[in-house]
Amino acid sequence: MCKELRTGHLMMEIPDFKKRGGLVPVVTQDADTGEILMLAYMNEEAWAKTLATRTACYYSTSRKALWRKGETSGHVQEVKEIRVDCDADAVLLKVHQIGGAACHEGYKSCFFRTVDGDGWHVVETRVVDPETVYGKK
Amino acid sequence: MCKELRTGHLMMEIPDFKKRGGLVPVVTQDADTGEILMLAYMNEEAWAKTLATRTACYYSTSRKALWRKGETSGHVQEVKEIRVDCDADAVLLKVHQIGGAACHEGYKSCFFRTVDGDGWHVVETRVVDPETVYGKK
């Protein structure tokens, strides 16, 4: 997966958005603790906005629209570092999550369930009440 | 992105492979240090093999084939924990990387470049010589 680096990706100044139809997956990590907070996507516009504002902007594949994380809740993600992978088709954001919870379900991380031989188990504790942040649904 | 949890995803025993054409993105993290090693994809067969063998198996989107990480180099990833995200369309693997380098370019992590106003910069050090592991190309 890293071979393309040798053929010129180091010269690119943006990730390879063409490879998968205009989107790249983005891993978002707590800059202080290293916890993975979420996985989302960016299109080229979201990438540019993230660089310009230093707050995370994604592309919502369900709403098919730009998604500035925290635009509803105020819980934006301050971007501390941006990385790209070897073949330039994935992004890593290291962030400070305002409000403490990246997940709409009120957990710090969207990855709050673990999988073992007995199935899926919630292994994290809710840190905020989703209804307080987003209102009743 | 987390709303679907309320509509039954907790009852599923596999990630939602249908949502994006049979694949889910997988973030792979060093179980000890929290460093993000790589981002890859799984199809349902790769998911099943990973669970069964407790070593990471992905689906190579370039080769269009199952990809047992380390099958060429011997540098397999021992899976310590598996997590799924709130809407069950992304996977997090916490692993022990045999050989020390997850990246074909010889770096511990595929995310060895950072992005700032001046462009992209390599900020990690190679830990293995790719030619030693994979042979000359």
GROMACS .gro file of N, CA and C in nm, chain A residues 1-6 9-16 19-20 23 25-27 29 33-36 38-41 47 51 54 61-63 67 69 81-92 102-105 107 109-120 122-124 126 130-131 137, chain B residues 1-6 9-16 19-20 23 25-27 29 33-36 38-41 47 51 54 61-63 67 69 81-92 102-105 107 109-120 122-124 126 130-131 137:
model
  438
    1MET      N    1   0.080  -0.121   0.000
    1MET     CA    2   0.000   0.000   0.000
    1MET      C    3   0.085   0.127   0.000
    2CYS      N    4   0.218   0.109   0.018
    2CYS     CA    5   0.301   0.228   0.031
    2CYS      C    6   0.387   0.252  -0.093
    3LYS      N    7   0.367   0.171  -0.194
    3LYS     CA    8   0.458   0.176  -0.307
    3LYS      C    9   0.454   0.308  -0.383
    4GLU      N   10   0.337   0.370  -0.386
    4GLU     CA   11   0.323   0.488  -0.470
    4GLU      C   12   0.405   0.607  -0.422
    5LEU      N   13   0.449   0.599  -0.297
    5LEU     CA   14   0.532   0.707  -0.245
    5LEU      C   15   0.651   0.731  -0.336
    6ARG      N   16   0.704   0.623  -0.390
    6ARG     CA   17   0.824   0.634  -0.473
    6ARG      C   18   0.796   0.697  -0.609
    9HIS      N   19   0.422   1.077  -0.489
    9HIS     CA   20   0.323   1.134  -0.398
    9HIS      C   21   0.384   1.236  -0.302
   10LEU      N   22   0.513   1.225  -0.275
   10LEU     CA   23   0.575   1.323  -0.187
   10LEU      C   24   0.565   1.463  -0.246
   11MET      N   25   0.549   1.470  -0.377
   11MET     CA   26   0.542   1.600  -0.442
   11MET      C   27   0.401   1.659  -0.436
   12MET      N   28   0.303   1.575  -0.407
   12MET     CA   29   0.166   1.627  -0.400
   12MET      C   30   0.150   1.715  -0.277
   13GLU      N   31   0.062   1.811  -0.287
   13GLU     CA   32   0.036   1.895  -0.171
   13GLU      C   33  -0.103   1.871  -0.114
   14ILE      N   34  -0.177   1.782  -0.174
   14ILE     CA   35  -0.306   1.742  -0.116
   14ILE      C   36  -0.315   1.591  -0.122
   15PRO      N   37  -0.399   1.533  -0.035
   15PRO     CA   38  -0.419   1.388  -0.043
   15PRO      C   39  -0.479   1.348  -0.178
   16ASP      N   40  -0.476   1.220  -0.204
   16ASP     CA   41  -0.524   1.166  -0.331
   16ASP      C   42  -0.676   1.146  -0.324
   19LYS      N   43  -0.863   0.881  -0.583
   19LYS     CA   44  -0.849   0.735  -0.573
   19LYS      C   45  -0.979   0.664  -0.535
   20ARG      N   46  -1.054   0.726  -0.445
   20ARG     CA   47  -1.179   0.663  -0.400
   20ARG      C   48  -1.298   0.756  -0.419
   23LEU      N   49  -1.323   1.117  -0.188
   23LEU     CA   50  -1.315   1.118  -0.042
   23LEU      C   51  -1.189   1.047   0.007
   25PRO      N   52  -1.057   0.869   0.389
   25PRO     CA   53  -1.091   0.845   0.529
   25PRO      C   54  -0.997   0.923   0.620
   26VAL      N   55  -1.053   0.967   0.732
   26VAL     CA   56  -0.977   1.048   0.828
   26VAL      C   57  -0.990   0.985   0.967
   27VAL      N   58  -0.878   0.954   1.026
   27VAL     CA   59  -0.875   0.905   1.164
   27VAL      C   60  -0.852   1.024   1.254
   29GLN      N   61  -0.765   1.152   1.635
   29GLN     CA   62  -0.702   1.101   1.756
   29GLN      C   63  -0.688   1.214   1.858
   33THR      N   64  -0.394   1.212   2.466
   33THR     CA   65  -0.398   1.075   2.519
   33THR      C   66  -0.371   0.967   2.414
   34GLY      N   67  -0.382   1.002   2.286
   34GLY     CA   68  -0.365   0.902   2.180
   34GLY      C   69  -0.489   0.820   2.152
   35GLU      N   70  -0.598   0.841   2.228
   35GLU     CA   71  -0.721   0.765   2.200
   35GLU      C   72  -0.775   0.800   2.062
   36ILE      N   73  -0.827   0.697   1.993
   36ILE     CA   74  -0.893   0.721   1.865
   36ILE      C   75  -1.033   0.771   1.895
   38MET      N   76  -1.267   0.899   1.646
   38MET     CA   77  -1.367   0.873   1.541
   38MET      C   78  -1.299   0.846   1.408
   39LEU      N   79  -1.377   0.796   1.315
   39LEU     CA   80  -1.333   0.786   1.177
   39LEU      C   81  -1.439   0.851   1.089
   40ALA      N   82  -1.395   0.942   1.003
   40ALA     CA   83  -1.489   1.012   0.915
   40ALA      C   84  -1.421   1.030   0.779
   41TYR      N   85  -1.480   1.114   0.696
   41TYR     CA   86  -1.428   1.134   0.560
   41TYR      C   87  -1.411   1.283   0.532
   47TRP      N   88  -1.101   1.928   0.344
   47TRP     CA   89  -0.956   1.933   0.370
   47TRP      C   90  -0.907   2.078   0.374
   51LEU      N   91  -0.755   2.288   0.700
   51LEU     CA   92  -0.624   2.354   0.701
   51LEU      C   93  -0.638   2.504   0.731
   54ARG      N   94  -0.802   2.538   1.108
   54ARG     CA   95  -0.741   2.458   1.216
   54ARG      C   96  -0.847   2.399   1.310
   61THR      N   97  -2.112   1.167   0.469
   61THR     CA   98  -2.155   1.082   0.358
   61THR      C   99  -2.305   1.052   0.368
   62SER      N  100  -2.365   1.070   0.484
   62SER     CA  101  -2.511   1.050   0.494
   62SER      C  102  -2.586   1.175   0.448
   63ARG      N  103  -2.539   1.291   0.491
   63ARG     CA  104  -2.606   1.417   0.451
   63ARG      C  105  -2.556   1.468   0.316
   67TRP      N  106  -1.936   1.907   0.678
   67TRP     CA  107  -1.975   1.887   0.818
   67TRP      C  108  -1.864   1.943   0.905
   69LYS      N  109  -1.735   1.976   1.227
   69LYS     CA  110  -1.758   1.906   1.354
   69LYS      C  111  -1.781   2.008   1.464
   81GLU      N  112  -0.233   1.868   1.487
   81GLU     CA  113  -0.138   1.816   1.388
   81GLU      C  114  -0.217   1.740   1.281
   82ILE      N  115  -0.165   1.746   1.159
   82ILE     CA  116  -0.225   1.675   1.047
   82ILE      C  117  -0.118   1.585   0.985
   83ARG      N  118  -0.155   1.460   0.965
   83ARG     CA  119  -0.062   1.369   0.897
   83ARG      C  120  -0.130   1.302   0.780
   84VAL      N  121  -0.049   1.259   0.684
   84VAL     CA  122  -0.100   1.181   0.571
   84VAL      C  123  -0.023   1.050   0.566
   85ASP      N  124  -0.086   0.948   0.511
   85ASP     CA  125  -0.017   0.818   0.511
   85ASP      C  126   0.068   0.802   0.387
   86CYS      N  127   0.135   0.689   0.380
   86CYS     CA  128   0.238   0.666   0.279
   86CYS      C  129   0.188   0.681   0.136
   87ASP      N  130   0.068   0.633   0.108
   87ASP     CA  131   0.019   0.648  -0.029
   87ASP      C  132  -0.083   0.762  -0.041
   88ALA      N  133  -0.084   0.848   0.058
   88ALA     CA  134  -0.156   0.976   0.052
   88ALA      C  135  -0.306   0.961   0.031
   89ASP      N  136  -0.361   0.848   0.078
   89ASP     CA  137  -0.506   0.833   0.064
   89ASP      C  138  -0.575   0.812   0.199
   90ALA      N  139  -0.510   0.855   0.305
   90ALA     CA  140  -0.572   0.858   0.438
   90ALA      C  141  -0.508   0.970   0.518
   91VAL      N  142  -0.587   1.028   0.608
   91VAL     CA  143  -0.543   1.144   0.686
   91VAL      C  144  -0.557   1.109   0.835
   92LEU      N  145  -0.466   1.160   0.913
   92LEU     CA  146  -0.473   1.149   1.058
   92LEU      C  147  -0.476   1.290   1.116
  102ALA      N  148  -1.648   1.312   2.142
  102ALA     CA  149  -1.652   1.320   1.995
  102ALA      C  150  -1.777   1.253   1.940
  103CYS      N  151  -1.835   1.159   2.016
  103CYS     CA  152  -1.942   1.076   1.962
  103CYS      C  153  -2.080   1.134   1.993
  104HIS      N  154  -2.167   1.126   1.894
  104HIS     CA  155  -2.306   1.170   1.912
  104HIS      C  156  -2.378   1.093   2.022
  105GLU      N  157  -2.327   0.977   2.055
  105GLU     CA  158  -2.392   0.898   2.161
  105GLU      C  159  -2.345   0.941   2.300
  107TYR      N  160  -2.025   0.945   2.412
  107TYR     CA  161  -1.898   0.887   2.455
  107TYR      C  162  -1.782   0.973   2.404
  109SER      N  163  -1.516   0.861   2.266
  109SER     CA  164  -1.479   0.802   2.137
  109SER      C  165  -1.597   0.728   2.077
  110CYS      N  166  -1.609   0.735   1.945
  110CYS     CA  167  -1.711   0.654   1.876
  110CYS      C  168  -1.680   0.504   1.890
  111PHE      N  169  -1.557   0.470   1.920
  111PHE     CA  170  -1.519   0.328   1.931
  111PHE      C  171  -1.536   0.282   2.076
  112PHE      N  172  -1.659   0.284   2.123
  112PHE     CA  173  -1.684   0.253   2.264
  112PHE      C  174  -1.725   0.107   2.285
  113ARG      N  175  -1.726   0.029   2.178
  113ARG     CA  176  -1.762  -0.112   2.191
  113ARG      C  177  -1.646  -0.201   2.148
  114THR      N  178  -1.623  -0.305   2.223
  114THR     CA  179  -1.522  -0.403   2.190
  114THR      C  180  -1.592  -0.531   2.143
  115VAL      N  181  -1.518  -0.610   2.068
  115VAL     CA  182  -1.571  -0.733   2.010
  115VAL      C  183  -1.490  -0.851   2.063
  116ASP      N  184  -1.558  -0.950   2.117
  116ASP     CA  185  -1.488  -1.073   2.153
  116ASP      C  186  -1.575  -1.192   2.116
  117GLY      N  187  -1.539  -1.309   2.162
  117GLY     CA  188  -1.613  -1.430   2.124
  117GLY      C  189  -1.759  -1.430   2.166
  118ASP      N  190  -1.793  -1.346   2.263
  118ASP     CA  191  -1.931  -1.340   2.310
  118ASP      C  192  -2.013  -1.230   2.244
  119GLY      N  193  -1.954  -1.157   2.150
  119GLY     CA  194  -2.028  -1.050   2.083
  119GLY      C  195  -1.968  -0.914   2.112
  120TRP      N  196  -2.052  -0.811   2.109
  120TRP     CA  197  -2.006  -0.673   2.122
  120TRP      C  198  -2.042  -0.622   2.260
  122VAL      N  199  -2.016  -0.272   2.531
  122VAL     CA  200  -1.978  -0.134   2.559
  122VAL      C  201  -1.873  -0.135   2.669
  123VAL      N  202  -1.759  -0.070   2.642
  123VAL     CA  203  -1.649  -0.072   2.739
  123VAL      C  204  -1.606   0.069   2.781
  124GLU      N  205  -1.683   0.168   2.738
  124GLU     CA  206  -1.653   0.305   2.780
  124GLU      C  207  -1.774   0.360   2.857
  126ARG      N  208  -2.032   0.690   2.920
  126ARG     CA  209  -2.078   0.816   2.860
  126ARG      C  210  -2.025   0.933   2.941
  130PRO      N  211  -2.633   1.290   2.537
  130PRO     CA  212  -2.653   1.337   2.400
  130PRO      C  213  -2.772   1.432   2.387
  131GLU      N  214  -2.877   1.411   2.467
  131GLU     CA  215  -2.995   1.499   2.456
  131GLU      C  216  -2.964   1.641   2.502
  137LYS      N  217  -3.450   1.366   2.016
  137LYS     CA  218  -3.474   1.328   1.877
  137LYS      C  219  -3.599   1.244   1.866
  138MET      N  220  -2.349   1.093   1.286
  138MET     CA  221  -2.299   0.966   1.236
  138MET      C  222  -2.329   0.850   1.330
  139CYS      N  223  -2.379   0.881   1.450
  139CYS     CA  224  -2.397   0.775   1.548
  139CYS      C  225  -2.543   0.738   1.566
  140LYS      N  226  -2.629   0.797   1.488
  140LYS     CA  227  -2.772   0.780   1.515
  140LYS      C  228  -2.821   0.637   1.498
  141GLU      N  229  -2.758   0.565   1.407
  141GLU     CA  230  -2.812   0.432   1.376
  141GLU      C  231  -2.798   0.334   1.490
  142LEU      N  232  -2.713   0.367   1.586
  142LEU     CA  233  -2.699   0.279   1.702
  142LEU      C  234  -2.835   0.251   1.764
  143ARG      N  235  -2.919   0.353   1.764
  143ARG     CA  236  -3.050   0.340   1.829
  143ARG      C  237  -3.145   0.251   1.751
  146HIS      N  238  -2.816  -0.142   1.560
  146HIS     CA  239  -2.682  -0.192   1.528
  146HIS      C  240  -2.619  -0.269   1.643
  147LEU      N  241  -2.661  -0.240   1.765
  147LEU     CA  242  -2.605  -0.314   1.878
  147LEU      C  243  -2.636  -0.463   1.867
  148MET      N  244  -2.739  -0.496   1.792
  148MET     CA  245  -2.778  -0.635   1.778
  148MET      C  246  -2.696  -0.706   1.670
  149MET      N  247  -2.633  -0.628   1.584
  149MET     CA  248  -2.554  -0.691   1.478
  149MET      C  249  -2.430  -0.757   1.537
  150GLU      N  250  -2.386  -0.862   1.475
  150GLU     CA  251  -2.264  -0.927   1.521
  150GLU      C  252  -2.149  -0.908   1.423
  151ILE      N  253  -2.173  -0.840   1.314
  151ILE     CA  254  -2.065  -0.803   1.223
  151ILE      C  255  -2.082  -0.656   1.185
  152PRO      N  256  -1.972  -0.592   1.144
  152PRO     CA  257  -1.985  -0.453   1.097
  152PRO      C  258  -2.076  -0.444   0.975
  153ASP      N  259  -2.113  -0.323   0.943
  153ASP     CA  260  -2.204  -0.298   0.833
  153ASP      C  261  -2.125  -0.292   0.702
  156LYS      N  262  -2.286  -0.098   0.370
  156LYS     CA  263  -2.300   0.047   0.359
  156LYS      C  264  -2.210   0.109   0.253
  157ARG      N  265  -2.088   0.057   0.241
  157ARG     CA  266  -1.994   0.114   0.144
  157ARG      C  267  -1.941   0.007   0.049
  160LEU      N  268  -1.694  -0.307   0.200
  160LEU     CA  269  -1.571  -0.281   0.276
  160LEU      C  270  -1.598  -0.190   0.396
  162PRO      N  271  -1.352   0.065   0.659
  162PRO     CA  272  -1.216   0.111   0.691
  162PRO      C  273  -1.175   0.060   0.829
  163VAL      N  274  -1.048   0.032   0.842
  163VAL     CA  275  -0.993  -0.023   0.966
  163VAL      C  276  -0.873   0.062   1.009
  164VAL      N  277  -0.880   0.115   1.129
  164VAL     CA  278  -0.767   0.187   1.187
  164VAL      C  279  -0.689   0.089   1.271
  166GLN      N  280  -0.390   0.041   1.547
  166GLN     CA  281  -0.321   0.120   1.650
  166GLN      C  282  -0.228   0.029   1.730
  170THR      N  283   0.151   0.169   2.271
  170THR     CA  284   0.185   0.312   2.269
  170THR      C  285   0.070   0.401   2.223
  171GLY      N  286  -0.031   0.344   2.159
  171GLY     CA  287  -0.141   0.424   2.107
  171GLY      C  288  -0.113   0.487   1.971
  172GLU      N  289   0.007   0.469   1.917
  172GLU     CA  290   0.037   0.526   1.784
  172GLU      C  291  -0.053   0.462   1.677
  173ILE      N  292  -0.097   0.543   1.583
  173ILE     CA  293  -0.172   0.490   1.470
  173ILE      C  294  -0.072   0.432   1.371
  175MET      N  295  -0.160   0.237   1.075
  175MET     CA  296  -0.203   0.234   0.935
  175MET      C  297  -0.354   0.243   0.926
  176LEU      N  298  -0.402   0.269   0.806
  176LEU     CA  299  -0.544   0.259   0.776
  176LEU      C  300  -0.560   0.169   0.655
  177ALA      N  301  -0.646   0.069   0.669
  177ALA     CA  302  -0.669  -0.025   0.558
  177ALA      C  303  -0.818  -0.060   0.556
  178TYR      N  304  -0.853  -0.163   0.481
  178TYR     CA  305  -0.993  -0.201   0.466
  178TYR      C  306  -1.009  -0.351   0.493
  184TRP      N  307  -1.259  -0.982   0.788
  184TRP     CA  308  -1.308  -0.968   0.925
  184TRP      C  309  -1.313  -1.105   0.994
  188LEU      N  310  -1.082  -1.235   1.318
  188LEU     CA  311  -1.139  -1.286   1.443
  188LEU      C  312  -1.091  -1.429   1.471
  191ARG      N  313  -0.682  -1.413   1.513
  191ARG     CA  314  -0.628  -1.309   1.603
  191ARG      C  315  -0.501  -1.246   1.545
  198THR      N  316  -0.733  -0.321  -0.163
  198THR     CA  317  -0.816  -0.263  -0.269
  198THR      C  318  -0.737  -0.248  -0.399
  199SER      N  319  -0.604  -0.250  -0.391
  199SER     CA  320  -0.527  -0.244  -0.516
  199SER      C  321  -0.516  -0.383  -0.579
  200ARG      N  322  -0.489  -0.484  -0.499
  200ARG     CA  323  -0.477  -0.620  -0.552
  200ARG      C  324  -0.612  -0.690  -0.565
  204TRP      N  325  -0.561  -0.991   0.220
  204TRP     CA  326  -0.424  -0.950   0.247
  204TRP      C  327  -0.397  -0.976   0.394
  206LYS      N  328  -0.179  -0.938   0.663
  206LYS     CA  329  -0.065  -0.850   0.690
  206LYS      C  330   0.052  -0.933   0.741
  218GLU      N  331  -0.704  -0.630   2.067
  218GLU     CA  332  -0.842  -0.587   2.092
  218GLU      C  333  -0.904  -0.541   1.960
  219ILE      N  334  -1.034  -0.562   1.948
  219ILE     CA  335  -1.109  -0.519   1.830
  219ILE      C  336  -1.224  -0.431   1.877
  220ARG      N  337  -1.236  -0.315   1.815
  220ARG     CA  338  -1.350  -0.228   1.848
  220ARG      C  339  -1.426  -0.191   1.720
  221VAL      N  340  -1.553  -0.158   1.738
  221VAL     CA  341  -1.633  -0.107   1.626
  221VAL      C  342  -1.689   0.029   1.667
  222ASP      N  343  -1.716   0.113   1.571
  222ASP     CA  344  -1.764   0.246   1.607
  222ASP      C  345  -1.916   0.249   1.619
  223CYS      N  346  -1.966   0.366   1.652
  223CYS     CA  347  -2.107   0.382   1.689
  223CYS      C  348  -2.203   0.336   1.581
  224ASP      N  349  -2.174   0.365   1.457
  224ASP     CA  350  -2.265   0.320   1.352
  224ASP      C  351  -2.213   0.197   1.278
  225ALA      N  352  -2.118   0.131   1.340
  225ALA     CA  353  -2.075  -0.003   1.297
  225ALA      C  354  -2.020  -0.009   1.155
  226ASP      N  355  -1.965   0.104   1.110
  226ASP     CA  356  -1.906   0.102   0.976
  226ASP      C  357  -1.758   0.138   0.976
  227ALA      N  358  -1.694   0.122   1.090
  227ALA     CA  359  -1.549   0.137   1.099
  227ALA      C  360  -1.500   0.048   1.212
  228VAL      N  361  -1.377  -0.002   1.196
  228VAL     CA  362  -1.319  -0.096   1.291
  228VAL      C  363  -1.187  -0.039   1.342
  229LEU      N  364  -1.160  -0.064   1.469
  229LEU     CA  365  -1.032  -0.029   1.529
  229LEU      C  366  -0.965  -0.157   1.579
  239ALA      N  367   0.499  -0.118   1.053
  239ALA     CA  368   0.376  -0.151   0.982
  239ALA      C  369   0.382  -0.109   0.835
  240CYS      N  370   0.466  -0.011   0.805
  240CYS     CA  371   0.464   0.051   0.672
  240CYS      C  372   0.564  -0.014   0.577
  241HIS      N  373   0.521  -0.035   0.454
  241HIS     CA  374   0.609  -0.089   0.350
  241HIS      C  375   0.732  -0.002   0.326
  242GLU      N  376   0.723   0.123   0.366
  242GLU     CA  377   0.838   0.213   0.346
  242GLU      C  378   0.940   0.201   0.459
  244TYR      N  379   0.882   0.249   0.789
  244TYR     CA  380   0.850   0.327   0.908
  244TYR      C  381   0.758   0.246   1.000
  246SER      N  382   0.495   0.359   1.146
  246SER     CA  383   0.359   0.397   1.107
  246SER      C  384   0.357   0.446   0.963
  247CYS      N  385   0.249   0.416   0.892
  247CYS     CA  386   0.231   0.473   0.757
  247CYS      C  387   0.212   0.625   0.763
  248PHE      N  388   0.174   0.677   0.877
  248PHE     CA  389   0.151   0.821   0.890
  248PHE      C  390   0.279   0.890   0.936
  249PHE      N  391   0.381   0.885   0.851
  249PHE     CA  392   0.512   0.937   0.891
  249PHE      C  393   0.537   1.078   0.840
  250ARG      N  394   0.435   1.136   0.775
  250ARG     CA  395   0.450   1.273   0.725
  250ARG      C  396   0.347   1.365   0.788
  251THR      N  397   0.391   1.481   0.826
  251THR     CA  398   0.302   1.582   0.879
  251THR      C  399   0.282   1.692   0.775
  252VAL      N  400   0.173   1.764   0.789
  252VAL     CA  401   0.136   1.869   0.694
  252VAL      C  402   0.129   2.001   0.767
  253ASP      N  403   0.199   2.101   0.716
  253ASP     CA  404   0.183   2.236   0.772
  253ASP      C  405   0.182   2.336   0.657
  254GLY      N  406   0.193   2.462   0.690
  254GLY     CA  407   0.183   2.565   0.588
  254GLY      C  408   0.290   2.557   0.481
  255ASP      N  409   0.399   2.490   0.512
  255ASP     CA  410   0.509   2.479   0.416
  255ASP      C  411   0.504   2.351   0.332
  256GLY      N  412   0.401   2.269   0.354
  256GLY     CA  413   0.392   2.145   0.277
  256GLY      C  414   0.401   2.023   0.367
  257TRP      N  415   0.450   1.913   0.310
  257TRP     CA  416   0.453   1.786   0.382
  257TRP      C  417   0.597   1.756   0.424
  259VAL      N  418   0.852   1.464   0.637
  259VAL     CA  419   0.873   1.337   0.706
  259VAL      C  420   0.916   1.369   0.850
  260VAL      N  421   0.844   1.312   0.947
  260VAL     CA  422   0.874   1.343   1.087
  260VAL      C  423   0.903   1.216   1.169
  261GLU      N  424   0.915   1.105   1.100
  261GLU     CA  425   0.951   0.981   1.169
  261GLU      C  426   1.082   0.928   1.111
  263ARG      N  427   1.296   0.589   0.976
  263ARG     CA  428   1.282   0.451   0.930
  263ARG      C  429   1.337   0.356   1.036
  267PRO      N  430   1.325  -0.130   0.385
  267PRO     CA  431   1.222  -0.202   0.310
  267PRO      C  432   1.279  -0.311   0.219
  268GLU      N  433   1.398  -0.287   0.163
  268GLU     CA  434   1.456  -0.388   0.072
  268GLU      C  435   1.495  -0.515   0.146
  274LYS      N  436   1.289  -0.382  -0.554
  274LYS     CA  437   1.177  -0.372  -0.648
  274LYS      C  438   1.222  -0.306  -0.775
   0.00000   0.00000   0.00000
